[in-house]
Coordinates of C-alpha atoms and ligand atoms in Angstrom, one line a residue:
M1423 CA -129.6 -66.6 44.7
T1424 CA -133.3 -67.0 45.5
V1425 CA -135.6 -67.7 42.6
L1426 CA -139.3 -67.7 42.8
K1427 CA -141.4 -70.1 40.7
L1428 CA -144.9 -69.7 39.3
L1429 CA -146.7 -72.3 37.4
G1430 CA -149.8 -71.5 35.2
T1431 CA -151.2 -70.7 31.8
V1432 CA -149.0 -67.7 30.7
L1433 CA -150.6 -65.2 28.4
P1434 CA -150.7 -64.1 25.6
A1435 CA -149.2 -67.4 24.4
G1436 CA -151.8 -69.4 26.5
E1437 CA -149.4 -72.3 27.4
Q1438 CA -149.0 -74.0 30.7
Q1439 CA -145.5 -72.9 31.7
E1440 CA -143.3 -72.6 34.7
L1441 CA -142.0 -69.0 35.1
H1442 CA -138.9 -68.2 37.1
L1443 CA -138.3 -64.6 38.8
S1444 CA -135.2 -63.5 40.1
S1445 CA -133.6 -60.0 40.5
G1446 CA -136.8 -58.3 39.1
L1447 CA -136.7 -60.3 36.0
V1448 CA -138.1 -63.4 34.4
V1449 CA -135.2 -65.8 34.0
D1450 CA -134.5 -69.1 32.4
R1451 CA -135.1 -72.3 34.6
P1452 CA -132.1 -72.0 37.0
T1453 CA -129.8 -75.1 37.4
A1454 CA -128.5 -74.5 40.8
A1455 CA -130.5 -72.1 43.0
D1456 CA -132.9 -72.0 45.8
V1457 CA -136.4 -72.3 44.1
T1458 CA -139.5 -71.3 46.2
T1459 CA -142.9 -72.2 44.4
V1460 CA -145.0 -69.1 45.1
H1461 CA -148.0 -70.1 43.1
S1462 CA -149.3 -72.9 41.1
G1463 CA -152.3 -72.7 38.7
G1464 CA -154.5 -70.0 37.2
W1465 CA -153.7 -67.6 34.4
I1466 CA -150.7 -65.4 34.5
V1467 CA -150.8 -62.0 32.7
P1468 CA -148.2 -59.4 31.9
G1469 CA -148.8 -56.6 34.3
L1470 CA -152.0 -54.5 33.4
V1471 CA -151.6 -51.0 31.7
D1472 CA -153.6 -48.1 32.7
A1473 CA -153.0 -45.9 29.5
H1474 CA -154.8 -42.8 30.8
C1475 CA -154.2 -42.2 34.5
H1476 CA -153.3 -39.1 36.5
I1477 CA -151.2 -39.9 39.5
G1478 CA -150.6 -36.8 41.5
L1479 CA -154.1 -35.1 40.7
D1480 CA -157.6 -34.7 42.3
Q1481 CA -160.3 -32.6 41.3
H1482 CA -158.6 -29.5 42.7
G1483 CA -155.3 -30.0 41.1
A1484 CA -151.9 -31.3 42.3
V1485 CA -151.9 -33.4 45.5
D1486 CA -149.1 -34.2 47.9
T1487 CA -146.8 -37.1 48.0
D1488 CA -148.8 -39.1 50.6
V1489 CA -152.0 -39.0 48.3
Q1490 CA -149.8 -39.8 45.2
E1491 CA -148.5 -42.7 47.1
Q1492 CA -152.0 -43.9 47.9
Q1493 CA -153.3 -43.5 44.3
A1494 CA -150.3 -45.6 43.0
I1495 CA -150.9 -48.3 45.6
V1496 CA -154.6 -48.5 44.7
D1497 CA -153.7 -48.8 41.0
R1498 CA -151.1 -51.3 41.6
D1499 CA -153.3 -53.4 43.8
A1500 CA -155.7 -53.4 40.8
G1501 CA -153.1 -55.0 38.7
A1502 CA -152.1 -51.7 36.8
L1503 CA -148.2 -52.2 37.0
L1504 CA -147.5 -49.9 34.2
V1505 CA -149.4 -46.4 33.9
R1506 CA -149.3 -43.8 31.2
D1507 CA -149.7 -40.6 33.1
A1508 CA -151.8 -38.5 30.8
G1509 CA -150.8 -35.2 32.5
S1510 CA -150.1 -34.2 36.1
A1511 CA -149.5 -31.0 37.8
A1512 CA -147.5 -32.7 40.6
D1513 CA -143.9 -33.9 40.4
T1514 CA -144.3 -37.6 40.8
R1515 CA -140.6 -38.5 39.8
W1516 CA -139.8 -39.9 43.4
I1517 CA -142.2 -42.8 42.5
D1518 CA -139.4 -44.0 40.1
D1519 CA -137.3 -45.0 43.1
R1520 CA -139.9 -47.0 44.8
E1521 CA -139.7 -50.6 43.7
D1522 CA -143.1 -51.4 45.1
L1523 CA -145.0 -48.8 43.0
P1524 CA -146.1 -49.0 39.4
K1525 CA -143.9 -47.9 36.5
I1526 CA -145.1 -44.6 35.1
I1527 CA -144.6 -43.2 31.7
R1528 CA -145.2 -39.5 32.0
A1529 CA -146.8 -36.9 29.6
G1530 CA -145.6 -33.9 31.6
R1531 CA -148.1 -31.4 32.5
H1532 CA -151.3 -30.9 30.4
I1533 CA -151.1 -28.1 27.9
A1534 CA -154.2 -26.1 27.6
R1535 CA -155.5 -23.0 26.0
S1536 CA -156.0 -20.1 28.4
K1537 CA -159.3 -20.5 30.6
R1538 CA -160.2 -23.5 28.6
Y1539 CA -159.4 -26.3 31.0
I1540 CA -160.0 -27.4 34.7
R1541 CA -158.4 -24.9 37.1
H1542 CA -154.9 -25.8 38.4
Y1543 CA -154.5 -28.7 36.0
G1544 CA -152.5 -27.6 33.1
W1545 CA -150.4 -24.9 31.6
E1546 CA -152.7 -22.5 30.2
I1547 CA -151.2 -20.7 27.2
E1548 CA -151.9 -19.0 23.8
P1549 CA -151.1 -20.7 20.5
E1550 CA -147.9 -18.7 19.9
E1551 CA -146.3 -20.4 22.9
L1552 CA -147.5 -23.9 22.0
V1553 CA -144.2 -25.0 20.4
A1554 CA -142.2 -23.8 23.5
Y1555 CA -144.4 -25.6 26.0
V1556 CA -144.5 -28.8 23.9
E1557 CA -140.7 -28.8 23.9
Q1558 CA -140.5 -28.2 27.7
E1559 CA -143.1 -31.0 28.5
A1560 CA -141.5 -33.3 26.0
R1561 CA -138.2 -32.9 27.9
R1562 CA -139.8 -33.3 31.3
G1563 CA -141.9 -36.4 30.4
D1564 CA -141.1 -39.8 29.4
G1565 CA -141.7 -39.8 25.8
W1566 CA -145.3 -38.3 25.8
V1567 CA -146.8 -34.9 25.6
K1568 CA -150.5 -34.1 26.5
L1569 CA -152.5 -31.4 24.8
V1570 CA -156.2 -30.4 25.5
G1571 CA -157.6 -30.5 22.0
D1572 CA -161.1 -29.2 22.7
W1573 CA -163.0 -27.8 25.7
I1574 CA -165.9 -25.5 26.2
D1575 CA -165.6 -21.9 24.6
R1576 CA -167.7 -19.9 27.0
E1577 CA -168.3 -17.4 24.5
A1578 CA -169.2 -19.7 21.7
G1579 CA -171.3 -21.8 24.2
D1580 CA -170.0 -25.1 22.9
L1581 CA -167.0 -27.4 22.6
T1582 CA -164.5 -25.8 20.1
P1583 CA -161.0 -26.6 19.0
C1584 CA -158.4 -25.1 21.2
W1585 CA -155.6 -24.6 18.9
P1586 CA -155.2 -23.4 15.1
A1587 CA -153.8 -25.7 12.6
D1588 CA -150.6 -24.2 12.1
A1589 CA -149.7 -24.1 15.9
L1590 CA -150.5 -27.8 16.1
T1591 CA -148.6 -28.7 13.1
A1592 CA -145.5 -27.0 14.5
A1593 CA -145.6 -28.3 17.8
I1594 CA -146.4 -31.9 16.9
A1595 CA -143.4 -31.8 14.6
R1596 CA -141.2 -30.4 17.3
A1597 CA -142.3 -33.2 19.8
H1598 CA -141.4 -35.8 17.2
E1599 CA -138.1 -34.2 16.7
L1600 CA -137.6 -34.7 20.4
N1601 CA -138.8 -38.3 20.2
A1602 CA -142.0 -37.8 22.2
R1603 CA -145.3 -38.7 21.0
V1604 CA -148.3 -36.5 21.4
T1605 CA -151.8 -37.3 22.7
A1606 CA -154.8 -35.0 23.0
H1607 CA -158.0 -34.8 25.0
V1608 CA -160.8 -34.6 22.5
F1609 CA -164.4 -35.0 23.2
G1610 CA -166.1 -33.5 20.2
E1611 CA -165.7 -33.7 16.3
H1612 CA -164.3 -30.5 15.2
A1613 CA -160.9 -30.5 16.8
L1614 CA -160.1 -33.9 15.2
P1615 CA -159.2 -33.2 11.5
D1616 CA -156.4 -30.6 12.4
L1617 CA -154.9 -32.8 14.9
L1618 CA -154.9 -35.9 12.7
A1619 CA -153.4 -33.7 9.8
A1620 CA -150.8 -32.4 12.1
G1621 CA -149.7 -36.1 12.9
I1622 CA -151.2 -36.6 16.4
D1623 CA -150.3 -40.0 17.9
C1624 CA -153.1 -40.7 20.1
I1625 CA -156.6 -39.4 21.0
E1626 CA -158.1 -39.5 24.7
H1627 CA -161.8 -40.1 24.8
G1628 CA -162.6 -40.1 21.0
T1629 CA -166.1 -39.5 21.4
G1630 CA -166.4 -37.4 18.3
L1631 CA -164.5 -39.8 15.9
E1632 CA -166.4 -39.7 12.4
P1633 CA -166.3 -42.5 10.0
D1634 CA -164.1 -40.5 7.4
M1635 CA -161.3 -40.2 9.9
L1636 CA -160.9 -44.0 10.7
A1637 CA -159.0 -45.2 7.8
Q1638 CA -156.3 -42.5 8.2
M1639 CA -155.9 -43.1 11.8
A1640 CA -155.8 -47.0 11.2
D1641 CA -153.1 -46.3 8.5
H1642 CA -150.9 -44.2 10.7
G1643 CA -151.7 -46.3 13.9
V1644 CA -153.2 -43.2 15.6
A1645 CA -154.6 -44.8 18.8
V1646 CA -157.7 -44.1 20.9
V1647 CA -158.0 -44.5 24.7
P1648 CA -161.7 -44.2 25.1
T1649 CA -161.8 -44.0 29.0
L1650 CA -165.3 -45.5 28.8
I1651 CA -166.0 -45.4 32.6
Q1652 CA -165.3 -41.8 32.3
L1653 CA -167.6 -41.2 29.5
E1654 CA -170.4 -42.2 32.0
N1655 CA -169.9 -38.7 33.5
F1656 CA -171.1 -37.0 30.2
P1657 CA -174.9 -37.0 31.0
E1658 CA -174.0 -35.3 34.3
Y1659 CA -171.8 -32.5 32.6
A1660 CA -174.6 -32.0 30.3
E1661 CA -177.0 -31.6 33.0
Q1662 CA -174.8 -29.1 35.0
A1663 CA -174.5 -27.1 31.9
A1664 CA -178.0 -27.0 30.6
A1665 CA -179.3 -23.8 31.9
K1666 CA -176.1 -21.5 31.0
F1667 CA -174.8 -23.5 28.0
P1668 CA -177.7 -25.3 26.2
V1669 CA -175.9 -26.0 23.0
Y1670 CA -172.7 -27.6 24.9
S1671 CA -175.3 -29.5 27.0
A1672 CA -177.1 -30.9 24.0
H1673 CA -173.7 -31.6 22.2
M1674 CA -172.3 -33.6 25.3
R1675 CA -175.5 -35.5 25.4
D1676 CA -175.3 -36.4 21.8
L1677 CA -171.7 -37.3 22.1
Y1678 CA -172.8 -39.6 25.0
E1679 CA -175.4 -41.2 23.1
R1680 CA -173.2 -41.9 20.1
R1681 CA -170.1 -43.0 21.9
L1682 CA -170.3 -46.9 21.7
R1683 CA -171.3 -46.9 18.1
R1684 CA -168.5 -44.5 17.2
L1685 CA -165.7 -46.2 19.2
R1686 CA -167.1 -49.7 18.0
D1687 CA -166.6 -48.3 14.4
A1688 CA -163.2 -47.2 15.1
F1689 CA -162.1 -50.5 16.5
A1690 CA -163.7 -52.3 13.7
A1691 CA -161.8 -50.1 11.2
G1692 CA -158.5 -51.1 12.6
V1693 CA -157.8 -48.2 15.0
P1694 CA -155.7 -49.3 18.1
V1695 CA -157.6 -49.0 21.3
Y1696 CA -156.2 -49.1 24.6
A1697 CA -157.4 -49.3 28.1
G1698 CA -157.2 -46.2 30.3
T1699 CA -159.4 -45.2 33.2
D1700 CA -158.7 -41.3 33.6
A1701 CA -158.3 -41.8 37.3
G1702 CA -157.3 -38.9 39.3
G1703 CA -159.5 -36.1 38.2
V1704 CA -163.2 -36.9 38.8
L1705 CA -162.6 -40.6 38.9
G1706 CA -161.1 -42.9 41.6
H1707 CA -158.0 -44.9 41.0
G1708 CA -157.9 -48.8 40.7
L1709 CA -160.4 -49.2 38.0
V1710 CA -158.3 -50.7 35.3
A1711 CA -160.1 -54.1 35.4
Q1712 CA -163.5 -52.5 35.1
E1713 CA -162.2 -50.5 32.1
I1714 CA -161.0 -53.6 30.3
Q1715 CA -164.2 -55.3 31.0
A1716 CA -166.1 -52.1 29.5
L1717 CA -164.1 -52.5 26.3
T1718 CA -166.1 -55.4 25.5
E1719 CA -169.0 -53.1 25.0
I1720 CA -167.3 -51.6 21.8
G1721 CA -166.9 -55.0 20.0
M1722 CA -163.7 -56.2 21.4
S1723 CA -163.4 -59.9 22.4
G1724 CA -162.3 -60.7 25.9
E1725 CA -158.9 -61.4 24.4
Q1726 CA -158.6 -58.1 22.6
A1727 CA -159.8 -56.1 25.5
L1728 CA -157.3 -57.8 27.9
A1729 CA -154.6 -57.3 25.1
A1730 CA -155.6 -53.5 25.1
G1731 CA -155.0 -53.4 28.9
S1732 CA -151.9 -55.5 29.2
W1733 CA -149.5 -56.9 26.4
A1734 CA -150.6 -54.9 23.4
A1735 CA -150.7 -51.7 25.4
R1736 CA -147.2 -52.5 26.7
A1737 CA -145.9 -53.0 23.2
W1738 CA -147.5 -49.7 22.3
L1739 CA -145.7 -48.0 25.2
G1740 CA -142.4 -49.6 24.3
A1741 CA -142.3 -52.0 27.3
P1742 CA -141.6 -55.7 27.2
S1743 CA -144.8 -57.4 26.8
E1744 CA -144.7 -61.4 26.9
L1745 CA -142.8 -62.3 30.1
R1746 CA -140.0 -63.8 28.5
P1747 CA -136.6 -64.4 30.0
G1748 CA -135.0 -61.2 30.5
D1749 CA -138.3 -59.2 30.7
P1750 CA -139.4 -57.5 34.0
A1751 CA -141.2 -59.8 36.3
D1752 CA -144.4 -57.7 36.5
L1753 CA -147.4 -60.0 36.3
V1754 CA -150.7 -60.6 37.6
V1755 CA -152.3 -64.1 38.3
Y1756 CA -156.1 -65.0 38.1
D1757 CA -157.8 -68.1 38.9
E1758 CA -160.0 -68.2 35.8
D1759 CA -159.2 -67.3 32.2
P1760 CA -159.5 -63.4 32.0
R1761 CA -160.0 -63.8 28.2
A1762 CA -163.1 -65.9 28.6
N1763 CA -164.2 -64.3 31.8
P1764 CA -163.0 -60.6 32.0
A1765 CA -164.9 -60.2 35.3
V1766 CA -162.1 -62.2 37.0
L1767 CA -159.9 -59.2 36.4
T1768 CA -161.2 -57.5 39.5
H1769 CA -160.0 -60.6 41.6
P1770 CA -156.3 -60.9 41.2
R1771 CA -154.9 -63.8 43.2
L1772 CA -151.3 -62.7 43.0
I1773 CA -149.4 -59.6 41.9
A1774 CA -145.7 -59.4 41.3
L1775 CA -144.0 -56.3 40.5
R1776 CA -140.2 -56.2 39.6
G1777 CA -140.1 -59.8 40.9
Q1778 CA -141.5 -59.0 44.3
V1779 CA -144.9 -60.6 45.4
L1780 CA -146.8 -57.7 46.6
L1781 CA -150.2 -59.0 46.9
R1782 CA -151.5 -62.5 47.6
R1783 CA -154.9 -63.5 48.3
Ligands
LIG557 ZN1 -157.6 -37.4 31.9

């Protein structure tokens, strides 16, 4: 049996430690085995998490398996070894059989209201179909369902909620019966009260969070994945819509201007915040390190931001999070302490996935 050994400061504990990897797992120090030291020094972090990623999508919809593979490799080489896929129109199940590609926790396909989302992305349905579609995607996914909670309503000329409260209540209750959590894309303010009242588990983007919602979210552990890099596109969306939909345009601009303050208030109130890039639609893949760095703009310390893109996010998603014996050997090594200097996250020194060293610089 070959055992790989790494020596370094292991996070989150922060202690100098030897880590032994064998058969895909972290193992106890072996007594009789060939031990190969693969790295010595630096900081060893449980594999990064991109909690909002779309493998299998580009701006036009589903992509073929070659492109899916490229997307997954780019995410992996950025250190994202666990991905929560927040909706994909493509079937990416084949990736589960590939030892060298990130682990994916899927939310099935986006569930959107008819004509109220990006074309070719989601199921586009009416409220009376919501429970049935949630049921279907809960069965297809890996414990999550993704709703589009608000989107531009061209008749109203603004963002409006996509679903009535009773449909949300029934659909989210059904998902929970099937042991699936539900998350929703929400840019604005108005869709949030009904989603929260219906028991939603997570909000994507969260640019419309109001102070009176935060205590309830913190109490119920309703998380936010802000996708801060993606929010930088809001001014462009506002610009593009200015002539035809001036109210929407002004609303997007206002959401953009308030975003850091609102997300900062949410984190300060105890709402769990996790790192997600929204790669795959407009944005490219492989940006998890930059997203973790961006989280420091909403009042998170370097350590809190890293936790939000590593061990805390793993625990939230139900994955082993601390590189203890028996845990999967999914880790990233950096030359400097990424808690003190998050910029080092863009320069992984070594990446091991399922115990295999896949990248070494
Ligand atoms: Zn997304």
